[in-house]
CSV table of C-alpha atoms in Angstrom, one decimal:
chain,number,residue,atom,x,y,z
A,12,MET,CA,91.5,102.4,128.1
A,13,LYS,CA,91.5,100.5,124.8
A,14,ASN,CA,94.6,99.1,123.1
A,15,LEU,CA,95.7,99.5,119.5
A,16,ILE,CA,98.8,97.5,118.8
A,17,ILE,CA,101.0,97.8,115.7
A,18,LEU,CA,103.2,94.8,114.9
A,19,GLY,CA,106.4,95.9,113.1
A,20,ALA,CA,108.3,99.2,113.3
A,21,GLY,CA,109.4,99.3,109.7
A,22,THR,CA,108.2,101.8,107.1
A,23,SER,CA,104.5,101.0,107.4
A,24,GLY,CA,104.3,100.5,111.2
A,25,THR,CA,106.3,103.6,111.9
A,26,MET,CA,104.1,105.7,109.6
A,27,MET,CA,100.9,104.3,111.2
A,28,ALA,CA,102.2,105.2,114.7
A,29,ASN,CA,102.9,108.8,113.6
A,30,HIS,CA,99.5,109.1,111.8
A,31,LEU,CA,97.4,107.7,114.6
A,32,VAL,CA,99.1,109.3,117.7
A,33,SER,CA,97.5,112.7,116.9
A,34,LYS,CA,94.1,111.3,115.7
A,35,LEU,CA,93.1,108.8,118.4
A,36,PRO,CA,91.9,110.4,121.7
A,37,LYS,CA,94.7,109.8,124.2
A,38,LYS,CA,92.3,109.4,127.1
A,39,GLU,CA,90.6,106.5,125.3
A,40,TRP,CA,93.4,104.8,123.4
A,41,GLN,CA,96.9,103.4,124.2
A,42,ILE,CA,99.0,102.9,121.1
A,43,SER,CA,101.8,100.3,121.3
A,44,ILE,CA,104.3,99.3,118.5
A,45,VAL,CA,106.3,96.1,118.8
A,46,ASP,CA,109.5,95.2,117.0
A,47,GLN,CA,112.5,93.3,118.2
A,48,TYR,CA,115.0,95.2,116.0
A,49,LYS,CA,116.6,98.5,117.0
A,50,THR,CA,117.8,99.6,113.6
A,51,HIS,CA,115.5,101.2,110.9
A,52,TYR,CA,116.8,100.6,107.4
A,53,TYR,CA,116.1,102.7,104.3
A,54,GLN,CA,115.6,99.7,102.2
A,55,PRO,CA,115.4,101.5,98.8
A,56,GLY,CA,119.1,102.4,99.5
A,57,PHE,CA,120.2,98.8,99.4
A,58,LEU,CA,120.1,99.1,95.6
A,59,PHE,CA,122.9,101.7,95.7
A,60,LEU,CA,125.2,100.1,98.3
A,61,PRO,CA,126.8,97.6,95.9
A,62,PHE,CA,127.8,100.4,93.5
A,63,ASP,CA,129.3,102.6,96.3
A,64,ILE,CA,126.7,105.3,95.5
A,65,TYR,CA,125.4,105.2,99.2
A,66,THR,CA,127.3,104.5,102.4
A,67,GLU,CA,126.2,102.4,105.3
A,68,GLU,CA,125.4,105.5,107.3
A,69,GLN,CA,123.0,106.8,104.7
A,70,VAL,CA,120.7,103.8,104.9
A,71,LYS,CA,120.3,103.1,108.6
A,72,LYS,CA,119.3,105.0,111.7
A,73,VAL,CA,118.1,104.1,115.2
A,74,GLY,CA,114.4,103.2,114.9
A,75,LYS,CA,113.4,104.7,118.3
A,76,LYS,CA,114.1,108.2,116.8
A,77,PHE,CA,111.0,107.9,114.6
A,78,ILE,CA,108.5,106.5,117.1
A,79,PRO,CA,106.4,109.5,118.3
A,80,LYS,CA,106.0,110.5,122.0
A,81,GLY,CA,102.8,109.0,123.4
A,82,VAL,CA,103.4,105.6,121.7
A,83,ASN,CA,104.6,102.7,123.8
A,84,TYR,CA,107.6,101.2,122.0
A,85,ILE,CA,108.2,97.6,122.9
A,86,GLN,CA,111.4,96.0,121.6
A,87,LYS,CA,110.6,92.3,122.0
A,88,LYS,CA,110.2,89.3,119.7
A,89,ILE,CA,106.6,88.6,118.5
A,90,GLU,CA,105.9,84.9,119.1
A,91,LYS,CA,102.3,84.5,118.0
A,92,ILE,CA,99.0,86.3,117.2
A,93,LEU,CA,95.9,84.8,118.8
A,94,PRO,CA,93.1,86.4,116.8
A,95,GLU,CA,90.3,84.5,118.5
A,96,LYS,CA,91.4,85.9,121.9
A,97,ASN,CA,92.5,89.3,120.7
A,98,LYS,CA,96.0,88.7,122.1
A,99,VAL,CA,99.6,88.9,121.0
A,100,GLU,CA,102.2,86.7,122.6
A,101,LEU,CA,105.6,88.2,123.0
A,102,GLU,CA,108.8,86.5,124.2
A,103,ASP,CA,107.9,87.1,127.9
A,104,GLU,CA,104.5,88.7,128.1
A,105,THR,CA,101.1,88.7,126.4
A,106,LEU,CA,99.3,91.9,125.2
A,107,ASP,CA,95.6,92.4,124.7
A,108,TYR,CA,94.3,94.4,121.8
A,109,ASP,CA,91.1,96.0,120.6
A,110,ILE,CA,92.6,96.8,117.2
A,111,LEU,CA,95.6,95.1,115.7
A,112,ILE,CA,97.6,96.5,112.7
A,113,VAL,CA,100.0,94.0,111.1
A,114,ALA,CA,103.0,95.7,109.5
A,115,THR,CA,105.5,92.8,109.7
A,116,GLY,CA,106.7,93.2,106.1
A,117,SER,CA,108.3,90.5,103.9
A,118,LYS,CA,111.8,88.9,103.8
A,119,ILE,CA,113.9,86.9,101.4
A,120,ALA,CA,113.7,83.1,101.8
A,121,PRO,CA,116.7,81.7,99.9
A,122,GLY,CA,116.2,78.3,101.5
A,123,GLU,CA,113.1,77.9,99.3
A,124,THR,CA,115.3,77.2,96.2
A,125,ASP,CA,117.4,74.1,96.0
A,126,GLY,CA,121.1,74.8,95.9
A,127,LEU,CA,120.8,78.6,96.5
A,128,LEU,CA,122.4,78.3,99.9
A,129,GLY,CA,125.1,76.0,98.6
A,130,PRO,CA,128.9,76.5,98.6
A,131,LEU,CA,128.7,79.5,96.2
A,132,TRP,CA,126.4,81.6,98.5
A,133,LYS,CA,128.1,84.8,99.4
A,134,LYS,CA,131.1,83.8,97.2
A,135,ASP,CA,129.6,84.0,93.7
A,136,ILE,CA,125.9,84.2,94.5
A,137,PHE,CA,124.6,87.3,96.3
A,138,ASP,CA,121.3,89.2,97.1
A,139,PHE,CA,121.0,92.9,97.5
A,140,TYR,CA,117.6,92.8,99.3
A,141,THR,CA,119.2,92.7,102.7
A,142,TYR,CA,121.7,95.1,104.3
A,143,GLU,CA,124.2,92.3,104.8
A,144,GLY,CA,123.8,91.0,101.3
A,145,ALA,CA,124.2,94.4,99.7
A,146,LEU,CA,127.4,95.1,101.6
A,147,ALA,CA,128.8,91.6,100.7
A,148,LEU,CA,128.0,92.2,97.0
A,149,ARG,CA,129.6,95.7,97.1
A,150,ASN,CA,132.9,94.1,98.4
A,151,LYS,CA,132.7,91.4,95.6
A,152,LEU,CA,132.1,94.0,92.8
A,153,ARG,CA,135.0,96.1,93.9
A,154,ASP,CA,137.5,93.4,92.9
A,155,TRP,CA,135.5,91.4,90.3
A,156,GLU,CA,137.3,91.1,87.0
A,157,GLY,CA,134.3,90.4,84.8
A,158,GLY,CA,132.5,87.5,83.2
A,159,LYS,CA,128.9,86.4,83.0
A,160,LEU,CA,126.7,88.5,85.4
A,161,VAL,CA,123.2,87.1,85.8
A,162,VAL,CA,120.5,89.2,87.5
A,163,HIS,CA,117.7,86.9,88.5
A,164,ILE,CA,114.2,86.9,90.0
A,165,THR,CA,113.0,83.7,91.6
A,166,GLU,CA,109.3,84.3,91.7
A,167,MET,CA,106.7,87.0,92.1
A,168,PRO,CA,105.6,88.9,94.2
A,169,ILE,CA,108.8,90.6,95.4
A,170,LYS,CA,109.5,93.7,97.3
A,171,CYS,CA,110.1,96.7,94.9
A,172,PRO,CA,109.6,94.9,91.6
A,173,VAL,CA,111.5,97.5,89.6
A,174,ALA,CA,114.7,97.0,91.8
A,175,PRO,CA,116.2,94.0,89.8
A,176,LEU,CA,115.8,96.0,86.5
A,177,GLU,CA,117.4,99.0,88.2
A,178,PHE,CA,120.3,96.8,89.4
A,179,ALA,CA,120.9,95.6,85.8
A,180,PHE,CA,120.9,99.2,84.5
A,181,LEU,CA,123.2,100.4,87.3
A,182,ALA,CA,125.6,97.5,86.7
A,183,ASP,CA,125.9,98.6,83.0
A,184,SER,CA,126.7,102.1,84.1
A,185,TYR,CA,129.1,100.9,86.9
A,186,PHE,CA,131.2,98.7,84.6
A,187,LYS,CA,131.3,101.5,82.0
A,188,LYS,CA,132.8,103.8,84.5
A,189,LYS,CA,135.4,101.2,85.5
A,190,GLY,CA,136.3,100.8,81.9
A,191,MET,CA,135.5,97.1,81.8
A,192,ARG,CA,132.0,96.9,80.3
A,193,ASP,CA,133.4,94.9,77.4
A,194,LYS,CA,134.4,92.2,80.0
A,195,VAL,CA,130.9,91.8,81.4
A,196,ASP,CA,128.1,90.0,79.8
A,197,ILE,CA,124.8,91.0,81.6
A,198,THR,CA,121.7,88.8,81.4
A,199,TYR,CA,118.4,89.6,83.1
A,200,VAL,CA,116.4,86.5,84.0
A,201,THR,CA,112.7,86.7,85.0
A,202,PRO,CA,109.8,84.3,85.6
A,203,LEU,CA,107.6,86.9,83.9
A,204,ASP,CA,106.9,87.0,80.1
A,205,GLY,CA,108.5,90.4,79.9
A,206,ALA,CA,110.8,92.8,81.8
A,207,PHE,CA,108.2,94.1,84.2
A,208,THR,CA,104.9,93.2,85.8
A,209,LYS,CA,103.0,95.8,83.7
A,210,PRO,CA,102.9,95.0,80.0
A,211,THR,CA,102.8,98.6,78.7
A,212,CYS,CA,105.7,99.5,81.0
A,213,THR,CA,107.6,96.4,79.7
A,214,LYS,CA,107.1,97.6,76.1
A,215,ALA,CA,108.5,101.0,77.0
A,216,LEU,CA,111.5,99.5,78.9
A,217,ASN,CA,112.6,97.0,76.3
A,218,TYR,CA,114.5,99.6,74.3
A,219,LEU,CA,116.6,100.4,77.3
A,220,LEU,CA,117.6,96.7,77.7
A,221,GLN,CA,118.6,96.6,74.0
A,222,GLU,CA,120.4,99.9,74.1
A,223,LYS,CA,122.5,98.8,77.1
A,224,GLN,CA,123.1,95.4,75.5
A,225,ILE,CA,121.5,93.5,78.4
A,226,LYS,CA,120.1,90.2,77.4
A,227,ILE,CA,116.7,89.1,78.7
A,228,GLU,CA,115.5,85.6,79.5
A,229,THR,CA,111.8,85.4,80.2
A,230,ASP,CA,109.4,82.7,81.5
A,231,PHE,CA,112.3,81.1,83.5
A,232,ALA,CA,110.9,79.1,86.5
A,233,ILE,CA,114.0,78.2,88.5
A,234,MET,CA,114.2,74.6,89.8
A,235,GLU,CA,117.7,74.7,91.3
A,236,VAL,CA,121.1,76.3,91.4
A,237,ASP,CA,123.8,73.9,90.2
A,238,ASN,CA,126.8,74.9,92.2
A,239,ASP,CA,129.2,72.5,90.4
A,240,LYS,CA,128.2,73.9,86.9
A,241,LYS,CA,127.7,77.4,88.2
A,242,ALA,CA,124.3,77.6,86.5
A,243,ILE,CA,120.7,78.2,87.3
A,244,VAL,CA,118.4,75.5,86.0
A,245,ASP,CA,114.6,75.7,85.3
A,246,TYR,CA,111.9,73.0,85.2
A,247,VAL,CA,112.5,72.2,81.5
A,248,ASP,CA,116.2,71.7,82.2
A,249,LYS,CA,117.2,75.0,80.6
A,250,GLU,CA,120.6,76.1,82.0
A,251,ILE,CA,121.9,79.6,82.3
A,252,PRO,CA,125.6,79.8,83.3
A,253,PHE,CA,127.0,82.5,85.5
A,254,ASP,CA,130.2,83.7,87.0
A,255,LEU,CA,128.4,86.1,89.3
A,256,LEU,CA,124.7,85.5,90.2
A,257,VAL,CA,122.7,88.4,91.7
A,258,THR,CA,119.4,86.8,92.7
A,259,ILE,CA,116.2,88.0,94.3
A,260,PRO,CA,115.1,84.9,96.3
A,261,THR,CA,111.5,84.1,97.0
A,262,ASN,CA,109.9,86.8,99.2
A,263,MET,CA,107.7,85.7,102.1
A,264,GLY,CA,105.8,87.3,104.9
A,265,ASP,CA,107.1,87.1,108.4
A,266,GLU,CA,107.3,83.7,110.1
A,267,VAL,CA,105.0,84.9,112.9
A,268,ILE,CA,102.2,85.0,110.3
A,269,GLU,CA,102.7,81.3,109.6
A,270,ARG,CA,102.9,80.5,113.3
A,271,SER,CA,99.6,82.3,113.8
A,272,GLY,CA,97.8,80.6,110.9
A,273,LEU,CA,96.9,84.0,109.4
A,274,GLY,CA,98.6,83.8,106.0
A,275,ASP,CA,98.6,82.2,102.6
A,276,ASP,CA,101.3,79.9,101.2
A,277,LEU,CA,103.8,82.8,101.2
A,278,ASN,CA,102.7,84.0,104.6
A,279,PHE,CA,100.9,87.1,103.2
A,280,ILE,CA,97.6,87.9,104.9
A,281,PRO,CA,94.4,87.9,102.9
A,282,THR,CA,93.4,91.5,103.0
A,283,HIS,CA,90.5,93.6,101.4
A,284,LYS,CA,92.4,95.5,98.7
A,285,HIS,CA,90.4,98.7,99.1
A,286,THR,CA,89.9,98.9,102.9
A,287,LEU,CA,93.0,97.1,104.1
A,288,GLN,CA,90.9,95.2,106.7
A,289,SER,CA,91.8,91.5,107.2
A,290,ARG,CA,89.5,89.2,105.3
A,291,GLU,CA,89.1,86.9,108.4
A,292,HIS,CA,89.1,89.2,111.4
A,293,GLU,CA,87.3,92.6,111.4
A,294,ASN,CA,89.5,94.2,114.1
A,295,ILE,CA,92.8,93.3,112.3
A,296,PHE,CA,94.1,95.6,109.6
A,297,VAL,CA,97.1,94.9,107.4
A,298,ILE,CA,99.5,97.3,105.6
A,299,GLY,CA,102.5,97.2,103.3
A,300,ASP,CA,104.3,94.1,102.3
A,301,ALA,CA,102.4,91.9,104.9
A,302,THR,CA,99.2,92.1,102.7
A,303,ASN,CA,98.3,89.9,99.8
A,304,VAL,CA,96.8,92.8,97.8
A,305,PRO,CA,97.8,92.9,94.2
A,306,ALA,CA,99.7,96.2,94.5
A,307,SER,CA,103.5,96.7,94.4
A,308,LYS,CA,105.3,95.9,97.6
A,309,ALA,CA,107.0,99.3,97.7
A,310,GLY,CA,107.4,102.2,100.1
A,311,SER,CA,105.3,104.6,98.0
A,312,VAL,CA,102.4,102.1,98.1
A,313,ALA,CA,102.7,101.8,101.9
A,314,HIS,CA,102.7,105.6,102.2
A,315,PHE,CA,99.4,105.8,100.2
A,316,GLN,CA,97.9,102.9,102.1
A,317,ALA,CA,98.8,104.5,105.4
A,318,GLU,CA,96.6,107.5,104.6
A,319,THR,CA,93.6,105.4,103.8
A,320,LEU,CA,94.2,103.0,106.7
A,321,THR,CA,94.4,105.9,109.1
A,322,ASP,CA,91.0,107.1,108.0
A,323,ASN,CA,89.5,103.6,108.3
A,324,ILE,CA,90.9,103.0,111.8
A,325,ILE,CA,89.2,106.2,112.9
A,326,LEU,CA,85.9,105.2,111.2
A,327,TYR,CA,86.2,101.7,112.8
A,328,THR,CA,86.6,103.1,116.3
A,329,LYS,CA,83.4,105.2,115.8
A,330,GLY,CA,81.4,102.3,114.4
A,331,TYR,CA,81.1,103.7,110.8
A,332,SER,CA,81.5,101.7,107.6
A,333,LEU,CA,85.0,101.7,106.1
A,334,LYS,CA,86.0,103.6,103.0
A,335,GLU,CA,86.7,101.3,100.1
A,336,GLU,CA,89.2,103.8,98.8
A,337,PHE,CA,92.7,102.5,98.3
A,338,ASP,CA,93.2,102.0,94.5
A,339,GLY,CA,96.6,100.3,94.5
A,340,HIS,CA,98.4,103.6,93.7
A,341,ALA,CA,102.2,103.1,93.1
A,342,ASN,CA,104.7,105.8,92.2
A,343,CYS,CA,108.1,104.5,91.5
A,344,PHE,CA,111.4,105.9,90.1
A,345,ILE,CA,113.4,103.4,87.9
A,346,GLU,CA,117.1,104.2,88.0
A,347,THR,CA,118.5,103.6,84.5
A,348,GLY,CA,122.1,104.4,85.1
A,349,GLU,CA,124.4,107.3,83.9
A,350,ASN,CA,122.5,109.7,86.2
A,351,LYS,CA,119.1,109.2,84.6
A,352,ALA,CA,115.8,107.6,85.8
A,353,LEU,CA,112.3,106.9,84.6
A,354,LEU,CA,109.2,107.6,86.7
A,355,ILE,CA,106.1,105.4,86.6
A,356,ASP,CA,102.7,106.0,88.1
A,357,PHE,CA,99.9,103.4,88.2
A,358,ASN,CA,97.3,101.6,90.2
A,359,TYR,CA,95.3,98.3,90.3
A,360,ASP,CA,93.6,99.0,87.0
A,361,GLN,CA,95.6,101.6,85.2
A,362,GLU,CA,99.0,100.7,83.7
A,363,PRO,CA,101.9,103.2,83.6
A,364,VAL,CA,101.5,105.8,80.8
A,365,HIS,CA,103.3,108.8,79.4
A,366,GLY,CA,102.7,112.3,80.7
A,367,THR,CA,104.0,114.6,83.4
A,368,PHE,CA,103.9,114.4,87.2
A,369,PRO,CA,102.7,115.8,89.6
A,370,PHE,CA,101.4,118.8,87.6
A,371,ALA,CA,99.6,118.4,84.2
A,372,LYS,CA,101.7,119.7,81.3
A,373,ILE,CA,104.2,121.3,83.7
A,374,GLY,CA,105.7,118.3,85.5
A,375,PRO,CA,108.5,118.8,86.3
A,376,LEU,CA,108.9,115.0,86.3
A,377,LYS,CA,108.3,113.1,83.1
A,378,LEU,CA,106.5,109.7,83.1
A,379,LEU,CA,108.1,106.8,81.3
A,380,LYS,CA,110.9,108.9,79.9
A,381,GLU,CA,114.5,109.0,81.1
A,382,SER,CA,115.7,112.3,82.5
A,383,VAL,CA,118.3,113.6,84.9
A,384,PHE,CA,115.5,115.3,86.8
A,385,ASN,CA,113.9,112.0,87.5
A,386,HIS,CA,117.3,110.7,88.8
A,387,TRP,CA,117.6,113.6,91.2
A,388,GLY,CA,114.0,112.9,92.3
A,389,LYS,CA,115.0,109.4,93.1
A,390,LEU,CA,117.9,110.5,95.2
A,391,ALA,CA,115.8,113.2,96.9
A,392,PHE,CA,113.4,110.5,98.0
A,393,ARG,CA,115.9,109.4,100.7
A,394,TRP,CA,115.6,112.8,102.4
A,395,ILE,CA,111.8,112.7,102.0
A,396,TYR,CA,111.7,109.2,103.5
A,397,TRP,CA,113.6,110.2,106.7
A,398,ASN,CA,112.1,113.6,107.2
A,399,MET,CA,108.5,113.4,105.9
A,400,LEU,CA,107.3,110.0,105.0
A,401,LEU,CA,108.2,108.1,108.2
A,402,LYS,CA,106.8,111.0,110.3
A,403,GLY,CA,103.5,110.8,108.5
A,404,ILE,CA,103.9,114.2,106.9
A,405,PRO,CA,101.9,114.4,103.6
A,406,ILE,CA,104.1,114.9,100.4
A,407,PRO,CA,102.9,118.1,98.7
A,408,PHE,CA,100.9,117.7,95.5
A,409,VAL,CA,101.0,113.8,95.6
A,410,GLY,CA,97.6,112.3,96.4
A,411,ARG,CA,96.9,108.9,97.9
A,412,ASN,CA,94.9,107.9,94.9
A,413,MET,CA,96.2,108.0,91.3
A,414,SER,CA,95.4,111.2,89.5
A,415,PHE,CA,94.8,111.1,85.7
A,416,LYS,CA,95.7,114.8,85.2
A,417,GLY,CA,98.7,115.1,82.9
A,418,LYS,CA,98.6,111.5,81.8
A,419,ILE,CA,98.7,110.6,78.1
A,420,PHE,CA,97.1,107.2,77.3
A,421,ASP,CA,99.1,106.5,74.2
A,422,ILE,CA,100.6,103.1,74.9
A,423,LYS,CA,98.9,99.9,73.8
A,424,ALA,CA,99.9,96.5,75.3
A,425,ASN,CA,101.1,93.8,73.1
A,426,LYS,CA,98.5,91.2,72.4
């Protein structure tokens, strides 16, 4: 009996277990999945928790519920991967593997920025990339009386790169509903030279920032948080004051990757961007946020990766060459507030464009244009996540690779 081990039972790991359990011969392969945590979080929902749009119960479920029968679920801490010996050390046992899939994700690392974990942390400085952070921010916003709100990205890459923009847009809508928008000055601070990682998308989004009177500060490389002045400071001593700082700290791969010597400076594993095979070890494959591939670290990307990786695992077990197929496809809703949203669709090479999705000329979803329909699409994704995506069920009419049908290539990047 051969062993395939999946490390991490988050979005990517759970999807891979569901994909592979029906495709690998049960008489030949034992599939195990390892994760020390019992709760599975719907992480895209963390964006809505601070604004009381979602409740705690809507974003978390017991993880075991989504692990398929026939897969050995091990709830223990992962200590170290020993790739030269094909072994994984857990807290009290060692597992042998023939194939290893690393799906350990990424986490915020606020300790990487001087002063971020100072006396203002969780008092006037919050994150919303963790369940605990999103709830603490919700409680703060409920009673906040206004002032300078700074939404800040420390450095790229980050999980779900559109989420900070969405937070700024939702904050605008939230304070309007509370009748206190005139008491809140919103500033969006980014290390990028524009609002988003994709230049054409940035151009299309700028009007929304202007329309909502959200200031933007670009090329801001934070050096420290000055707790006494209540300001973030960059390397040329530029200061941006805040009354409330909502920050996205540095994102890093899991510490087990560092302990195992498998990652880069941010603990992301060098991975072939089209096959999802480790660059260093042929029987190790990597998926989702754990990779260093230049795709968005988002649930939709992990979903598309899982379909290609499943095929490549099967090919690998049979001794065939891998498909160099994954194209970096990402499909993301951008919540813009007031019950509207944008939809963007892009890959490694093609930036977001106008058009319709998933059907050419019909839609019903519109790309790069605000609509109520897109907003409902975003909210419907939570049901799709729990009931289809995690279970490895294909989403109808949405292919793993980017389709160019219905796309209008009418946006030129600024030079």
